[in-house]
Amino acid sequence: MINFLSATPGSGKSLLATEMLLNLSRDNVTNLKFNYLYAKAVFEKITFLKLDHYLDSIVVTQGQGLERTSEIVFLESDYFDFLKTEYFINVISNPQTDDIVTNFPPYYFERIAILNLIVDELNEKENTKFQHFKPVRTIYTNIADLKLVQCRPLPHDCDWRKTPQGSYFVIDEAQLITIFSDEARGIDPIVKDLTIHRHKGYDFLFITQEPSFVHKYIRKLASHHIHLVNIFGWEQSMKMEWSVVQDSPNAIKSIARVENLSRWRFPKHVYNLYKSTTINTREKRIPKKLVGIVIAAAFCFLLAIFLITKSSDSNLADLATGKPIQTEGQKNESKSTYRPDSKQSSDSKETDPKTLQNQNETDSNAAASEPVIHAESTYSISDPFAYEPVYVPQPVNHRLFSGCLCVKNSCHAYDQQGTKISGINPKVCKDLINESSSRPFDYFSSRSQQVSTERVSTSELTQSAL
């Protein structure tokens, strides 16, 4: 895979490349340990199963179609002995331990790939379940004064074709190398062969300040473009990524096509791993327009808080605090309906009939003595539904149980207005019809006038009878 990294000076392009090499070096160390321990178990298992002949040769297929041929490549008996060596290698150079470092051989990646082919053949033919060995890659770069132990200098003339398979190349300031520069005449075979770099596991990272400085052949082959833009001299950059190289990454049309946009903070632990000329010369800048926008936003926010807290009775305060906004009619209604001395406890079980009677009379007189608020709209008998009072009328009566009516097998209860009451058990009505003396007592109506009327009517009947 060919990667392309562009950035202006001070944006951290070499820093990002060094961080990538640091991660690759750590992966190599991890994979070296895994392969060393895993190889012991695999070779012992192969010997136990008497399958050693699979390690003596391998079939390599070449060509296409009818001209496709297979060739048997015989392997030496010590071909995989490099896995029997435990490699003591650091990630970062340390003068105290560099003299005992045992680096892995350049052919490590290629032979691991062949061993994985043998593993696939064993799993297919012998029904084994061996896992693949992990790759360990040789690293080549020209980053100045790099302290990563596994990194090696670029080969002569940058001829990557002569390096071990699976190598990883990081080419800093690629425009300064003649064959990679856009000013090169024609296409060098080394550049042209980049079209088949994946056949043997090679990967490249070309670093430059401006994409147009690098040969267009390389720009067309790259499948990942990273562009860094420093943010006002601070130790962070805006990271933009595309799947194709953008000739003008800072143009609006390129920014509009960006596939991944993120903020990349400079990893401080990488500063000492290479030599950079911009680490101590970067000047931090404060954008005046951005500061003005922040100040204006803060001022508007504080002003809004001041207006909200200035008057707790204002509609703006009610809206901000989530309280419902009351209209004038609702306020008048709340004033007229509020009677603190008329509240009753809902859970009281017994009430004095005389006290309740006096209270009902007081409520009725108070409701009758209230001033009548004339409605703005007039009542029309031809259109009674169009009339709406400007206030909610004060209730002067309570809905009470009046009696029951049973027709055939259906019984219903009714109030004093004759409206059907829902929710009453039909058994209550049936019991009341069968035994009228079990009628519930009426606590809310005055019976004095009714009783006197009944007595008068009884006496009149007696006199008439006499």
CSV table of N, CA and C in Angstrom, one decimal, residues 345-434:
chain,number,residue,atom,x,y,z
A,345,SER,N,-60.7,18.2,54.5
A,345,SER,CA,-59.8,17.0,54.5
A,345,SER,C,-60.5,15.9,53.8
A,346,SER,N,-59.8,15.3,52.7
A,346,SER,CA,-60.5,14.3,51.9
A,346,SER,C,-60.5,12.9,52.6
A,347,ASP,N,-59.7,12.8,53.6
A,347,ASP,CA,-59.6,11.5,54.3
A,347,ASP,C,-60.5,11.5,55.6
A,348,SER,N,-61.2,12.5,55.9
A,348,SER,CA,-62.1,12.5,57.1
A,348,SER,C,-63.3,11.6,56.8
A,349,LYS,N,-63.7,10.8,57.8
A,349,LYS,CA,-64.7,9.8,57.6
A,349,LYS,C,-66.1,10.3,58.2
A,350,GLU,N,-66.1,11.2,59.2
A,350,GLU,CA,-67.3,11.7,59.8
A,350,GLU,C,-67.4,13.2,59.8
A,351,THR,N,-68.6,13.8,59.5
A,351,THR,CA,-68.8,15.2,59.4
A,351,THR,C,-70.0,15.6,60.1
A,352,ASP,N,-70.0,16.7,60.8
A,352,ASP,CA,-71.2,17.2,61.6
A,352,ASP,C,-72.2,17.7,60.6
A,353,PRO,N,-73.4,17.1,60.5
A,353,PRO,CA,-74.4,17.6,59.5
A,353,PRO,C,-74.7,19.0,59.6
A,354,LYS,N,-74.9,19.6,60.9
A,354,LYS,CA,-75.2,21.0,61.0
A,354,LYS,C,-74.1,21.9,60.5
A,355,THR,N,-72.8,21.5,60.8
A,355,THR,CA,-71.7,22.3,60.3
A,355,THR,C,-71.6,22.3,58.8
A,356,LEU,N,-71.8,21.1,58.2
A,356,LEU,CA,-71.8,21.0,56.8
A,356,LEU,C,-72.9,21.8,56.1
A,357,GLN,N,-74.1,21.8,56.8
A,357,GLN,CA,-75.3,22.5,56.2
A,357,GLN,C,-75.0,24.0,56.3
A,358,ASN,N,-74.5,24.5,57.4
A,358,ASN,CA,-74.2,25.9,57.5
A,358,ASN,C,-73.1,26.3,56.5
A,359,GLN,N,-72.1,25.4,56.3
A,359,GLN,CA,-71.1,25.7,55.3
A,359,GLN,C,-71.6,25.8,53.9
A,360,ASN,N,-72.5,24.9,53.5
A,360,ASN,CA,-73.1,24.9,52.2
A,360,ASN,C,-73.9,26.2,52.0
A,361,GLU,N,-74.7,26.6,53.0
A,361,GLU,CA,-75.5,27.8,52.9
A,361,GLU,C,-74.6,29.0,52.7
A,362,THR,N,-73.5,29.0,53.5
A,362,THR,CA,-72.5,30.1,53.3
A,362,THR,C,-71.9,30.2,52.0
A,363,ASP,N,-71.6,29.0,51.4
A,363,ASP,CA,-71.0,29.0,50.1
A,363,ASP,C,-72.0,29.5,49.0
A,364,SER,N,-73.3,29.1,49.2
A,364,SER,CA,-74.3,29.5,48.3
A,364,SER,C,-74.5,31.0,48.3
A,365,ASN,N,-74.6,31.5,49.5
A,365,ASN,CA,-74.8,33.0,49.7
A,365,ASN,C,-73.6,33.7,49.1
A,366,ALA,N,-72.4,33.2,49.4
A,366,ALA,CA,-71.2,33.9,48.9
A,366,ALA,C,-71.2,33.9,47.4
A,367,ALA,N,-71.5,32.7,46.8
A,367,ALA,CA,-71.6,32.7,45.3
A,367,ALA,C,-72.6,33.6,44.7
A,368,ALA,N,-73.8,33.7,45.4
A,368,ALA,CA,-74.8,34.6,44.9
A,368,ALA,C,-74.5,36.0,45.1
A,369,SER,N,-73.7,36.4,46.1
A,369,SER,CA,-73.3,37.8,46.4
A,369,SER,C,-72.1,38.2,45.5
A,370,GLU,N,-71.5,37.3,44.8
A,370,GLU,CA,-70.3,37.7,44.0
A,370,GLU,C,-70.7,38.6,42.9
A,371,PRO,N,-69.9,39.6,42.6
A,371,PRO,CA,-70.3,40.5,41.5
A,371,PRO,C,-70.3,39.8,40.1
A,372,VAL,N,-71.2,40.1,39.3
A,372,VAL,CA,-71.3,39.4,38.0
A,372,VAL,C,-70.5,40.2,37.0
A,373,ILE,N,-69.6,39.5,36.3
A,373,ILE,CA,-68.8,40.1,35.3
A,373,ILE,C,-69.5,39.9,34.0
A,374,HIS,N,-69.8,41.0,33.4
A,374,HIS,CA,-70.5,40.9,32.1
A,374,HIS,C,-69.6,40.5,31.0
A,375,ALA,N,-70.1,39.6,30.2
A,375,ALA,CA,-69.3,39.1,29.0
A,375,ALA,C,-69.2,40.1,27.9
A,376,GLU,N,-68.1,40.1,27.2
A,376,GLU,CA,-68.0,41.0,26.1
A,376,GLU,C,-68.9,40.6,24.9
A,377,SER,N,-69.0,39.3,24.7
A,377,SER,CA,-69.9,38.8,23.7
A,377,SER,C,-71.3,38.6,24.2
A,378,THR,N,-72.3,38.9,23.4
A,378,THR,CA,-73.7,38.8,23.8
A,378,THR,C,-74.2,37.4,23.5
A,379,TYR,N,-75.1,36.9,24.3
A,379,TYR,CA,-75.7,35.6,24.1
A,379,TYR,C,-76.8,35.7,23.0
A,380,SER,N,-76.7,34.8,22.0
A,380,SER,CA,-77.7,34.7,21.0
A,380,SER,C,-78.4,33.4,21.1
A,381,ILE,N,-79.8,33.4,21.2
A,381,ILE,CA,-80.5,32.2,21.4
A,381,ILE,C,-80.5,31.4,20.1
A,382,SER,N,-80.3,32.0,19.0
A,382,SER,CA,-80.2,31.3,17.7
A,382,SER,C,-78.9,30.6,17.5
A,383,ASP,N,-77.9,31.0,18.3
A,383,ASP,CA,-76.5,30.3,18.2
A,383,ASP,C,-75.9,30.2,19.6
A,384,PRO,N,-76.5,29.3,20.4
A,384,PRO,CA,-76.1,29.2,21.8
A,384,PRO,C,-74.7,28.7,22.0
A,385,PHE,N,-74.1,27.9,21.0
A,385,PHE,CA,-72.8,27.3,21.1
A,385,PHE,C,-71.7,28.3,20.9
A,386,ALA,N,-72.0,29.5,20.3
A,386,ALA,CA,-71.0,30.5,20.0
A,386,ALA,C,-70.7,31.4,21.2
A,387,TYR,N,-71.5,31.3,22.3
A,387,TYR,CA,-71.3,32.1,23.5
A,387,TYR,C,-70.3,31.4,24.4
A,388,GLU,N,-69.3,32.2,24.8
A,388,GLU,CA,-68.3,31.8,25.8
A,388,GLU,C,-68.1,32.8,26.8
A,389,PRO,N,-68.2,32.5,28.1
A,389,PRO,CA,-68.0,33.6,29.1
A,389,PRO,C,-66.5,33.9,29.2
A,390,VAL,N,-66.2,35.1,29.7
A,390,VAL,CA,-64.9,35.5,29.9
A,390,VAL,C,-64.2,34.9,31.1
A,391,TYR,N,-65.0,34.3,32.0
A,391,TYR,CA,-64.5,33.7,33.2
A,391,TYR,C,-65.2,32.3,33.4
A,392,VAL,N,-64.5,31.5,34.1
A,392,VAL,CA,-65.1,30.2,34.4
A,392,VAL,C,-66.1,30.3,35.5
A,393,PRO,N,-67.4,30.0,35.4
A,393,PRO,CA,-68.4,30.2,36.4
A,393,PRO,C,-68.0,29.4,37.7
A,394,GLN,N,-68.4,30.0,38.9
A,394,GLN,CA,-68.1,29.3,40.1
A,394,GLN,C,-69.2,28.3,40.4
A,395,PRO,N,-68.8,27.0,40.6
A,395,PRO,CA,-69.8,26.0,40.9
A,395,PRO,C,-70.6,26.3,42.2
A,396,VAL,N,-72.0,26.2,42.1
A,396,VAL,CA,-72.8,26.5,43.3
A,396,VAL,C,-73.6,25.2,43.7
A,397,ASN,N,-73.3,24.1,43.1
A,397,ASN,CA,-74.0,22.9,43.5
A,397,ASN,C,-73.0,21.7,43.3
A,398,HIS,N,-73.3,20.6,44.0
A,398,HIS,CA,-72.5,19.4,43.9
A,398,HIS,C,-73.4,18.3,43.3
A,399,ARG,N,-72.7,17.4,42.5
A,399,ARG,CA,-73.4,16.3,41.9
A,399,ARG,C,-73.7,15.2,43.0
A,400,LEU,N,-74.9,14.9,43.2
A,400,LEU,CA,-75.3,13.9,44.2
A,400,LEU,C,-76.1,12.7,43.6
A,401,PHE,N,-76.0,11.7,44.4
A,401,PHE,CA,-76.7,10.5,44.0
A,401,PHE,C,-78.2,10.7,44.3
A,402,SER,N,-79.1,10.4,43.3
A,402,SER,CA,-80.5,10.6,43.5
A,402,SER,C,-81.3,9.3,43.6
A,403,GLY,N,-81.0,8.4,42.7
A,403,GLY,CA,-81.8,7.1,42.7
A,403,GLY,C,-81.4,6.2,41.6
A,404,CYS,N,-82.1,5.1,41.6
A,404,CYS,CA,-81.8,4.1,40.6
A,404,CYS,C,-83.1,3.7,39.8
A,405,LEU,N,-82.8,3.2,38.6
A,405,LEU,CA,-83.9,2.7,37.7
A,405,LEU,C,-83.5,1.4,37.1
A,406,CYS,N,-84.4,0.4,37.3
A,406,CYS,CA,-84.1,-0.9,36.8
A,406,CYS,C,-85.2,-1.3,35.7
A,407,VAL,N,-84.7,-1.6,34.5
A,407,VAL,CA,-85.6,-2.0,33.4
A,407,VAL,C,-85.1,-3.4,33.0
A,408,LYS,N,-86.0,-4.4,33.1
A,408,LYS,CA,-85.6,-5.7,32.8
A,408,LYS,C,-84.4,-6.1,33.7
A,409,ASN,N,-83.3,-6.5,33.0
A,409,ASN,CA,-82.1,-6.9,33.7
A,409,ASN,C,-81.0,-5.8,33.8
A,410,SER,N,-81.4,-4.6,33.4
A,410,SER,CA,-80.4,-3.5,33.4
A,410,SER,C,-80.8,-2.5,34.5
A,411,CYS,N,-79.8,-2.1,35.3
A,411,CYS,CA,-80.0,-1.1,36.4
A,411,CYS,C,-79.0,0.0,36.2
A,412,HIS,N,-79.4,1.2,36.4
A,412,HIS,CA,-78.6,2.4,36.2
A,412,HIS,C,-78.9,3.4,37.3
A,413,ALA,N,-77.8,4.1,37.8
A,413,ALA,CA,-78.0,5.2,38.8
A,413,ALA,C,-78.0,6.5,38.1
A,414,TYR,N,-78.7,7.5,38.8
A,414,TYR,CA,-78.9,8.8,38.2
A,414,TYR,C,-78.6,9.9,39.3
A,415,ASP,N,-78.2,11.1,38.9
A,415,ASP,CA,-78.0,12.2,39.9
A,415,ASP,C,-79.3,13.0,40.0
A,416,GLN,N,-79.2,14.1,40.7
A,416,GLN,CA,-80.3,15.0,40.9
A,416,GLN,C,-80.8,15.7,39.7
A,417,GLN,N,-79.9,15.7,38.6
A,417,GLN,CA,-80.3,16.3,37.4
A,417,GLN,C,-80.9,15.3,36.4
A,418,GLY,N,-80.8,14.0,36.7
A,418,GLY,CA,-81.3,13.0,35.9
A,418,GLY,C,-80.3,12.5,34.9
A,419,THR,N,-79.0,12.8,35.2
A,419,THR,CA,-77.9,12.3,34.3
A,419,THR,C,-77.4,11.0,34.8
A,420,LYS,N,-77.2,10.1,33.9
A,420,LYS,CA,-76.7,8.7,34.3
A,420,LYS,C,-75.4,8.8,35.0
A,421,ILE,N,-75.2,8.1,36.0
A,421,ILE,CA,-73.9,8.0,36.7
A,421,ILE,C,-73.2,6.7,36.3
A,422,SER,N,-72.0,6.8,35.8
A,422,SER,CA,-71.2,5.7,35.4
A,422,SER,C,-70.3,5.2,36.5
A,423,GLY,N,-70.0,3.9,36.5
A,423,GLY,CA,-69.0,3.4,37.5
A,423,GLY,C,-69.6,2.8,38.7
A,424,ILE,N,-70.9,2.9,38.9
A,424,ILE,CA,-71.6,2.3,40.1
A,424,ILE,C,-71.9,0.8,39.8
A,425,ASN,N,-71.7,0.0,40.8
A,425,ASN,CA,-71.9,-1.4,40.7
A,425,ASN,C,-73.4,-1.6,40.6
A,426,PRO,N,-73.9,-2.3,39.6
A,426,PRO,CA,-75.3,-2.6,39.4
A,426,PRO,C,-76.0,-3.3,40.6
A,427,LYS,N,-75.2,-4.0,41.4
A,427,LYS,CA,-75.7,-4.6,42.6
A,427,LYS,C,-76.3,-3.6,43.6
A,428,VAL,N,-75.6,-2.4,43.7
A,428,VAL,CA,-76.1,-1.4,44.6
A,428,VAL,C,-77.5,-0.9,44.2
A,429,CYS,N,-77.8,-0.8,42.9
A,429,CYS,CA,-79.1,-0.4,42.4
A,429,CYS,C,-80.1,-1.5,42.7
A,430,LYS,N,-79.8,-2.7,42.5
A,430,LYS,CA,-80.7,-3.8,42.7
A,430,LYS,C,-81.1,-3.9,44.2
A,431,ASP,N,-80.1,-3.7,45.1
A,431,ASP,CA,-80.3,-3.8,46.5
A,431,ASP,C,-81.2,-2.6,46.9
A,432,LEU,N,-81.0,-1.4,46.3
A,432,LEU,CA,-81.8,-0.3,46.7
A,432,LEU,C,-83.3,-0.4,46.2
A,433,ILE,N,-83.5,-1.0,45.0
A,433,ILE,CA,-84.8,-1.3,44.5
A,433,ILE,C,-85.6,-2.3,45.4
A,434,ASN,N,-84.8,-3.3,45.8
A,434,ASN,CA,-85.5,-4.3,46.7
A,434,ASN,C,-85.7,-3.8,48.1
